[in-house]
Amino acid sequence: MSFYRVARVIARPFCKGLFRYSSVGKENIPDRPFIIVSNHVAYRDAACIALCVKDEISFLAKAELFEKKILGLFLKAFKMIPIKRAQADLSAIRESMKVLKDNMKKM
């Protein structure tokens, strides 16, 4: 079992009780690789999205978060992709496309 899945098993009951989130429209999630586009108002929003989707997902996260040693390691363990928000970050787009293609190959 991957670090991602272990963390999700541990986090699910904690987040469910603390944040009382719910999901609507899960039946619309395709059985192939996809992109979720979401705005969020709090850091916990990304965790709630990850807990609502059955498969492992990757997020784009602002590059500044990866500069902190421990937080950067944690984000990398969750396969998050750093993105520079002040510019058109082609490397983040390329990495996102690679993740999508790799997941297509797994099908």
GROMACS .gro file of C-alpha atoms in nm:
model
  107
    1MET     CA    1   0.000   0.000   0.000
    2SER     CA    2   0.140   0.341  -0.099
    3PHE     CA    3   0.208   0.630   0.137
    4TYR     CA    4  -0.081   0.814  -0.030
    5ARG     CA    5  -0.331   0.534   0.043
    6VAL     CA    6  -0.212   0.486   0.402
    7ALA     CA    7  -0.243   0.860   0.469
    8ARG     CA    8  -0.591   0.862   0.317
    9VAL     CA    9  -0.706   0.571   0.538
   10ILE     CA   10  -0.578   0.758   0.844
   11ALA     CA   11  -0.708   1.100   0.738
   12ARG     CA   12  -1.058   1.001   0.623
   13PRO     CA   13  -1.224   0.954   0.966
   14PHE     CA   14  -1.040   1.255   1.109
   15CYS     CA   15  -1.144   1.488   0.825
   16LYS     CA   16  -1.496   1.349   0.804
   17GLY     CA   17  -1.557   1.425   1.171
   18LEU     CA   18  -1.370   1.754   1.187
   19PHE     CA   19  -1.471   1.917   0.857
   20ARG     CA   20  -1.804   1.744   0.793
   21TYR     CA   21  -1.751   1.752   0.419
   22SER     CA   22  -1.969   1.577   0.166
   23SER     CA   23  -1.940   1.508  -0.205
   24VAL     CA   24  -2.198   1.561  -0.474
   25GLY     CA   25  -2.174   1.425  -0.829
   26LYS     CA   26  -1.925   1.142  -0.771
   27GLU     CA   27  -2.118   0.945  -1.034
   28ASN     CA   28  -1.982   1.192  -1.293
   29ILE     CA   29  -1.618   1.100  -1.228
   30PRO     CA   30  -1.494   0.911  -1.535
   31ASP     CA   31  -1.317   0.574  -1.531
   32ARG     CA   32  -1.020   0.723  -1.715
   33PRO     CA   33  -0.761   0.986  -1.622
   34PHE     CA   34  -0.917   1.328  -1.574
   35ILE     CA   35  -0.852   1.679  -1.447
   36ILE     CA   36  -1.040   1.838  -1.160
   37VAL     CA   37  -1.042   2.217  -1.169
   38SER     CA   38  -1.131   2.360  -0.832
   39ASN     CA   39  -1.104   2.684  -0.645
   40HIS     CA   40  -1.054   2.657  -0.274
   41VAL     CA   41  -1.077   2.888   0.022
   42ALA     CA   42  -0.887   2.679   0.278
   43TYR     CA   43  -0.598   2.433   0.274
   44ARG     CA   44  -0.830   2.156   0.386
   45ASP     CA   45  -1.028   2.179   0.062
   46ALA     CA   46  -0.762   1.987  -0.133
   47ALA     CA   47  -0.757   1.711   0.129
   48CYS     CA   48  -1.135   1.679   0.111
   49ILE     CA   49  -1.120   1.648  -0.269
   50ALA     CA   50  -0.854   1.378  -0.240
   51LEU     CA   51  -1.070   1.189   0.009
   52CYS     CA   52  -1.374   1.202  -0.219
   53VAL     CA   53  -1.197   1.055  -0.524
   54LYS     CA   54  -1.128   0.681  -0.504
   55ASP     CA   55  -0.809   0.690  -0.710
   56GLU     CA   56  -0.475   0.848  -0.627
   57ILE     CA   57  -0.463   1.204  -0.758
   58SER     CA   58  -0.193   1.466  -0.809
   59PHE     CA   59  -0.234   1.833  -0.730
   60LEU     CA   60  -0.067   2.147  -0.850
   61ALA     CA   61   0.060   2.342  -0.549
   62LYS     CA   62   0.231   2.679  -0.538
   63ALA     CA   63   0.608   2.638  -0.569
   64GLU     CA   64   0.675   2.839  -0.252
   65LEU     CA   65   0.534   2.554  -0.041
   66PHE     CA   66   0.810   2.322  -0.167
   67GLU     CA   67   1.080   2.555  -0.029
   68LYS     CA   68   1.010   2.441   0.329
   69LYS     CA   69   1.211   2.124   0.388
   70ILE     CA   70   0.962   1.907   0.575
   71LEU     CA   71   0.656   2.041   0.396
   72GLY     CA   72   0.832   1.996   0.060
   73LEU     CA   73   0.907   1.630   0.137
   74PHE     CA   74   0.548   1.578   0.247
   75LEU     CA   75   0.411   1.736  -0.073
   76LYS     CA   76   0.644   1.529  -0.291
   77ALA     CA   77   0.532   1.212  -0.109
   78PHE     CA   78   0.178   1.299  -0.218
   79LYS     CA   79   0.298   1.346  -0.577
   80MET     CA   80   0.211   1.715  -0.582
   81ILE     CA   81   0.347   1.920  -0.868
   82PRO     CA   82   0.500   2.262  -0.793
   83ILE     CA   83   0.374   2.550  -1.005
   84LYS     CA   84   0.509   2.904  -1.025
   85ARG     CA   85   0.199   3.120  -1.013
   86ALA     CA   86   0.353   3.450  -1.125
   87GLN     CA   87   0.432   3.320  -1.475
   88ALA     CA   88   0.327   3.067  -1.737
   89ASP     CA   89   0.493   2.762  -1.583
   90LEU     CA   90   0.545   2.525  -1.875
   91SER     CA   91   0.733   2.271  -1.663
   92ALA     CA   92   0.428   2.225  -1.438
   93ILE     CA   93   0.205   2.184  -1.743
   94ARG     CA   94   0.446   1.927  -1.891
   95GLU     CA   95   0.458   1.736  -1.564
   96SER     CA   96   0.077   1.738  -1.544
   97MET     CA   97   0.053   1.600  -1.897
   98LYS     CA   98   0.308   1.330  -1.810
   99VAL     CA   99   0.097   1.222  -1.510
  100LEU     CA  100  -0.212   1.201  -1.732
  101LYS     CA  101  -0.028   1.001  -2.000
  102ASP     CA  102   0.124   0.765  -1.743
  103ASN     CA  103  -0.221   0.697  -1.599
  104MET     CA  104  -0.360   0.632  -1.948
  105LYS     CA  105  -0.089   0.367  -1.995
  106LYS     CA  106  -0.198   0.193  -1.674
  107MET     CA  107  -0.547   0.137  -1.810
   0.00000   0.00000   0.00000
